[in-house]
CSV table of C-alpha atoms and ligand atoms in Angstrom, one decimal:
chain,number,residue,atom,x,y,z
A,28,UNK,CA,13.4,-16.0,11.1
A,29,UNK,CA,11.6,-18.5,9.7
A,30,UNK,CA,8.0,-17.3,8.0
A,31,UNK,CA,6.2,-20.8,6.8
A,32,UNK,CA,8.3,-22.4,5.1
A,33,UNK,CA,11.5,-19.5,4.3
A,34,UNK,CA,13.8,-17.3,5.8
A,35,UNK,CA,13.7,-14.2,6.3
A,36,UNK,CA,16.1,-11.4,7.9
A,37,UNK,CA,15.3,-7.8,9.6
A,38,UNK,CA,14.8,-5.3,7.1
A,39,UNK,CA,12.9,-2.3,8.9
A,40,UNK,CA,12.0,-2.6,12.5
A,41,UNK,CA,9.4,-0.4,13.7
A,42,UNK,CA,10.5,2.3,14.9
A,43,UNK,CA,11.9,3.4,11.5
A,44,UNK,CA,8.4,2.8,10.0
A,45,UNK,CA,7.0,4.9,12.2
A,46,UNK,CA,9.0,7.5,11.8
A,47,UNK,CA,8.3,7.3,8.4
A,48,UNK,CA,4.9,6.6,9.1
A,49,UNK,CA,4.9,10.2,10.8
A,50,UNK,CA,6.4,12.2,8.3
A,51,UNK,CA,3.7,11.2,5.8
A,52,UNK,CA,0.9,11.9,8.3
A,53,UNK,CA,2.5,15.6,8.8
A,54,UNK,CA,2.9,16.2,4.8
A,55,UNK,CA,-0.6,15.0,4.5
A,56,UNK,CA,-2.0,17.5,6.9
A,57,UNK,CA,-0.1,19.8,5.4
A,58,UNK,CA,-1.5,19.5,1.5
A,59,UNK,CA,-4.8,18.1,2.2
A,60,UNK,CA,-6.1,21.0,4.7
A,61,UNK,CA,-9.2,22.3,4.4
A,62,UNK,CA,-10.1,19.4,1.4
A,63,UNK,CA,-11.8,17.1,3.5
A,64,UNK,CA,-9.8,14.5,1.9
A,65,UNK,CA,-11.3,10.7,1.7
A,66,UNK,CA,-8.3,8.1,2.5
A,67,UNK,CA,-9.2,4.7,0.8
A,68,UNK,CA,-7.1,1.9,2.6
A,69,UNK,CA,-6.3,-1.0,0.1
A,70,UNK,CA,-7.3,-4.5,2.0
A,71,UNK,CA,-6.0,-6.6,3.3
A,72,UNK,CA,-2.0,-5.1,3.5
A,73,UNK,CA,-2.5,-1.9,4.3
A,74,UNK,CA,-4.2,-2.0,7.3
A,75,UNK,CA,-1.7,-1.7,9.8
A,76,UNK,CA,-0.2,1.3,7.6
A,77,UNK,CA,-3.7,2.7,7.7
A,78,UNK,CA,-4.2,2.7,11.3
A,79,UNK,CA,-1.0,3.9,12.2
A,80,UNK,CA,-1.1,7.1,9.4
A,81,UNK,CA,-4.7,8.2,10.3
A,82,UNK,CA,-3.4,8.4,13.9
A,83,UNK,CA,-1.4,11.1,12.8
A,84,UNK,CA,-3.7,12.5,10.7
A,85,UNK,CA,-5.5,15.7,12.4
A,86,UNK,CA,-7.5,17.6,9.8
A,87,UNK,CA,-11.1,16.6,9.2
A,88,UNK,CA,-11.1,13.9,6.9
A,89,UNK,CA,-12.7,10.3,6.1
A,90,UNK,CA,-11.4,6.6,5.5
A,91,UNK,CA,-13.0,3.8,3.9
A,92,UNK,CA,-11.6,0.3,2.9
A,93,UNK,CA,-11.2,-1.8,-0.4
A,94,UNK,CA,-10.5,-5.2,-1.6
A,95,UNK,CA,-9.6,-6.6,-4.6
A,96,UNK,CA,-8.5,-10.1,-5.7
A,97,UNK,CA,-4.8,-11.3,-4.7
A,98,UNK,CA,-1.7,-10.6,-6.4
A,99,UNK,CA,-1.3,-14.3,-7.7
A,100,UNK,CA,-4.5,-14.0,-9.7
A,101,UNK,CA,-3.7,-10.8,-10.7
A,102,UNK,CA,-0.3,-12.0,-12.5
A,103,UNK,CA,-2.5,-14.6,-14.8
A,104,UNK,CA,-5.4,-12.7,-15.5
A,105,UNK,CA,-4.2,-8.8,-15.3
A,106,UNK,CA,-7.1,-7.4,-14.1
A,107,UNK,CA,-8.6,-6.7,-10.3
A,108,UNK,CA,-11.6,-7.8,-9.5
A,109,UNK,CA,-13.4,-5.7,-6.5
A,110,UNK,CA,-14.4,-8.2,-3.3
A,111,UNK,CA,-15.4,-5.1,-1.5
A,112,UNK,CA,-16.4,-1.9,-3.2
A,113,UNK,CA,-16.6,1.6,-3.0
A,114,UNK,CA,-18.9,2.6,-0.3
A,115,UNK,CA,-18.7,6.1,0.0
A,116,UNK,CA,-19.3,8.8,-3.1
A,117,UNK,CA,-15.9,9.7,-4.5
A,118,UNK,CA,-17.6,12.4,-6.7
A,119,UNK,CA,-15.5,15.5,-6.6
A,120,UNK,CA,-13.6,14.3,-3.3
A,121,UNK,CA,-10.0,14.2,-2.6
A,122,UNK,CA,-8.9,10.6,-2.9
A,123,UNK,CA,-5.3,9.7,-1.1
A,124,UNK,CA,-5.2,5.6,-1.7
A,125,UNK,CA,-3.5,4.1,1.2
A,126,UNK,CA,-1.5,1.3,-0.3
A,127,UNK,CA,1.4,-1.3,1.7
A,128,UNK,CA,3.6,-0.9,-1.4
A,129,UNK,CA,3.3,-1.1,-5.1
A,130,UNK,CA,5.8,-3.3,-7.0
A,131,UNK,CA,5.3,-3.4,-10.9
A,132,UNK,CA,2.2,-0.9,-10.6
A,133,UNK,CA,-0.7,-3.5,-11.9
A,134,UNK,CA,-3.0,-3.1,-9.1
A,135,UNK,CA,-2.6,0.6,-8.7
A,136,UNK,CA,-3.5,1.7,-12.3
A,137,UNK,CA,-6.5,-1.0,-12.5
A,138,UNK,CA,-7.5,0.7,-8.9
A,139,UNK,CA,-7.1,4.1,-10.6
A,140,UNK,CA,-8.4,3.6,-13.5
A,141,UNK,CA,-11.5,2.4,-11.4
A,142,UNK,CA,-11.6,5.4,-9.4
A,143,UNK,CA,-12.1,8.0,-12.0
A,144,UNK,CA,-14.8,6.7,-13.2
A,145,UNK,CA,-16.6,7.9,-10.5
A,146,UNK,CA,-15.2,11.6,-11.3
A,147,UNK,CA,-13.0,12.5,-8.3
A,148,UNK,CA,-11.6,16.0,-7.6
A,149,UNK,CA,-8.5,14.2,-6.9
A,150,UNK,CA,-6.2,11.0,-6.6
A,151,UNK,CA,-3.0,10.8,-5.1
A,152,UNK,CA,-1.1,7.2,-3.8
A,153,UNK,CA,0.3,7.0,-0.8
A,154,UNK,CA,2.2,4.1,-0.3
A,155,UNK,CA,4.7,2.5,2.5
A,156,UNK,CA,6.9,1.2,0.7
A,157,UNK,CA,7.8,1.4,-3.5
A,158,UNK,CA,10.3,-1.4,-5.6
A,159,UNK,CA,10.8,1.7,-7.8
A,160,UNK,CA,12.6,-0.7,-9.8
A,161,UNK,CA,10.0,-2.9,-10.4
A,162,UNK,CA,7.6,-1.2,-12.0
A,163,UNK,CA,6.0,-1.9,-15.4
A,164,UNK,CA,3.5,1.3,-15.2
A,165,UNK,CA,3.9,5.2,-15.0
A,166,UNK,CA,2.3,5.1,-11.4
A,167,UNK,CA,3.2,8.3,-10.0
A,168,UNK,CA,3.3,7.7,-6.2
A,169,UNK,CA,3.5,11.3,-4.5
A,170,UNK,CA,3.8,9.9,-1.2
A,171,UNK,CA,6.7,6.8,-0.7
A,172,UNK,CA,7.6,5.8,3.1
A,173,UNK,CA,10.8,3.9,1.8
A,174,UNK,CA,11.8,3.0,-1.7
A,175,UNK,CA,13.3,-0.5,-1.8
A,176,UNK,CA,14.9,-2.6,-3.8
A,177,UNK,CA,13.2,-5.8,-5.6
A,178,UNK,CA,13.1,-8.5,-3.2
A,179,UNK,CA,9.9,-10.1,-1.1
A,180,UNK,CA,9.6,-8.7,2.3
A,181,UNK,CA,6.7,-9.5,4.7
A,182,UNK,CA,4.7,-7.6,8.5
A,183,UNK,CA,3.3,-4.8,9.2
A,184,UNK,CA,0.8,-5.8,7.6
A,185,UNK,CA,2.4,-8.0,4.5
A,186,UNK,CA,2.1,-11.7,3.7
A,187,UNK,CA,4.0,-14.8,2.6
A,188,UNK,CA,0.8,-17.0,1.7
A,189,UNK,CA,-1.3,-15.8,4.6
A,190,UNK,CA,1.5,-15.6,7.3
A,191,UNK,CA,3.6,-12.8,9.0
A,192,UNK,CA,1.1,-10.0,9.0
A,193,UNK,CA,1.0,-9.0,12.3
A,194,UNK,CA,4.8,-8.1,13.0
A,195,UNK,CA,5.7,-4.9,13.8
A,196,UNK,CA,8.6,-4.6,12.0
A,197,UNK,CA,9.5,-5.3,8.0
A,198,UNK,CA,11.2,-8.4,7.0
A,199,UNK,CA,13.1,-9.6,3.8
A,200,UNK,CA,13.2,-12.9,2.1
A,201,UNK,CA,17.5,-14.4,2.4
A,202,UNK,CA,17.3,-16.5,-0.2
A,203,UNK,CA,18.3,-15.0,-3.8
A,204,UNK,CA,15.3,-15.5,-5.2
A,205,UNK,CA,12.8,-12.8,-6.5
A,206,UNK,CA,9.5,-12.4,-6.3
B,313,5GP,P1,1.8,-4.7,-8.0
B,313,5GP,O1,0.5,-4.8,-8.7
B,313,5GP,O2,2.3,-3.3,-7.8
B,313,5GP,O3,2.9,-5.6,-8.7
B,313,5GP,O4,1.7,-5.4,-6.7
B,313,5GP,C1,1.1,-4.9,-5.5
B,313,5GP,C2,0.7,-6.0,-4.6
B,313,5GP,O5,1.5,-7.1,-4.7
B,313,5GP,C3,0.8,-5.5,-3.2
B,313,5GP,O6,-0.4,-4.9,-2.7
B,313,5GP,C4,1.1,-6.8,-2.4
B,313,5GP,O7,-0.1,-7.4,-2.1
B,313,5GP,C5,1.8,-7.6,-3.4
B,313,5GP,N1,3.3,-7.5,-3.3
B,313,5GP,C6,4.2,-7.0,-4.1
B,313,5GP,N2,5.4,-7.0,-3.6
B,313,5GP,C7,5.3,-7.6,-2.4
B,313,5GP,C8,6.3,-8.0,-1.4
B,313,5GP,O8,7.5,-7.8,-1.5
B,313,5GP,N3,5.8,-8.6,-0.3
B,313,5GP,C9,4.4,-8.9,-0.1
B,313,5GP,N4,4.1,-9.5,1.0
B,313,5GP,N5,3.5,-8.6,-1.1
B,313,5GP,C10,4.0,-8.0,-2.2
């Protein structure tokens, strides 16, 4: 399939995402009962993880959205900068950050560190998918839908330069070359 300007092959259709997609929503349920817990959804990627996991979600709970600068800019200048911010009080709630997938662990510990300064109970990641070994932080991700190996893969959600969000299913980059 050709995405722009590469090629990419299947890597996870969807029914084995939502399968996934499920088992997190159950464990969630699970841990989180009776913690009212706020799910922040990381923009723009994770939204079609979002919306599928809080459809499995059944205990009384909250989601709210955040966006920070792109990965591109975050490789030269090593810091996120917020384009949307935290709306709701975190104060003493249960954070569970939705993420698409965390690859060397940047954005998640500049998002972390962010969050608690504002003095949550809690924070936990949740993430679809983890390149376990690309990681250049101690991230600990207590919910993984798939661990994969380091290579670019685009839908449900992820890019290449703008394109490919909206398939269902996970794709991965033929050629060789790494991200
Ligand atoms: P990290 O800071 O963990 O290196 O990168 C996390 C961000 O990089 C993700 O939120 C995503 O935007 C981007 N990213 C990392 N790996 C991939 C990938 O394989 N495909 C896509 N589309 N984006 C990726």
């Amino acid at each position: 399939m050709l995405i722009k300007d590469k090629h990419f092959r299947p890597f996870l259709d969807h029914h084995q995402i939502a399968q996934q997609v499920a088992r997190l929503g159950s464990q969630l349920n699970q841990d989180y009962a009776g913690k009212n817990p706020l799910f922040v959804a990381v923009l723009n990627g994770a939204f079609m993880f979002a919306a599928d996991l809080m459809r499995h979600i059944t205990i009384p709970s909250e989601i709210t959205f955040v966006k920070f600068t792109s990965y591109h800019n975050l490789l030269s200048t090593g810091t996120v900068d917020q384009i949307i911010g935290f709306q709701t009080d975190l104060r003493d709630r249960h954070v569970v950050l939705v993420e698409d997938i965390v690859d060397t662990g940047i954005t998640m510990t500049e998002i972390l560190h962010e969050i608690r300064t504002f003095q949550p109970a809690s924070v936990e990641i949740c993430a679809l998918l983890l390149k376990a070994e690309a990681l250049q932080r101690e991230v600990a991700v207590k919910y993984v839908g798939f661990e994969i190996e380091n290579k670019f893969v685009v839908g449900y959600g992820l890019d290449y330069d703008g394109h490919g969000r909206n398939l269902p299913g996970l794709v991965i980059l033929e050629e060789e070359t790494q991200f």
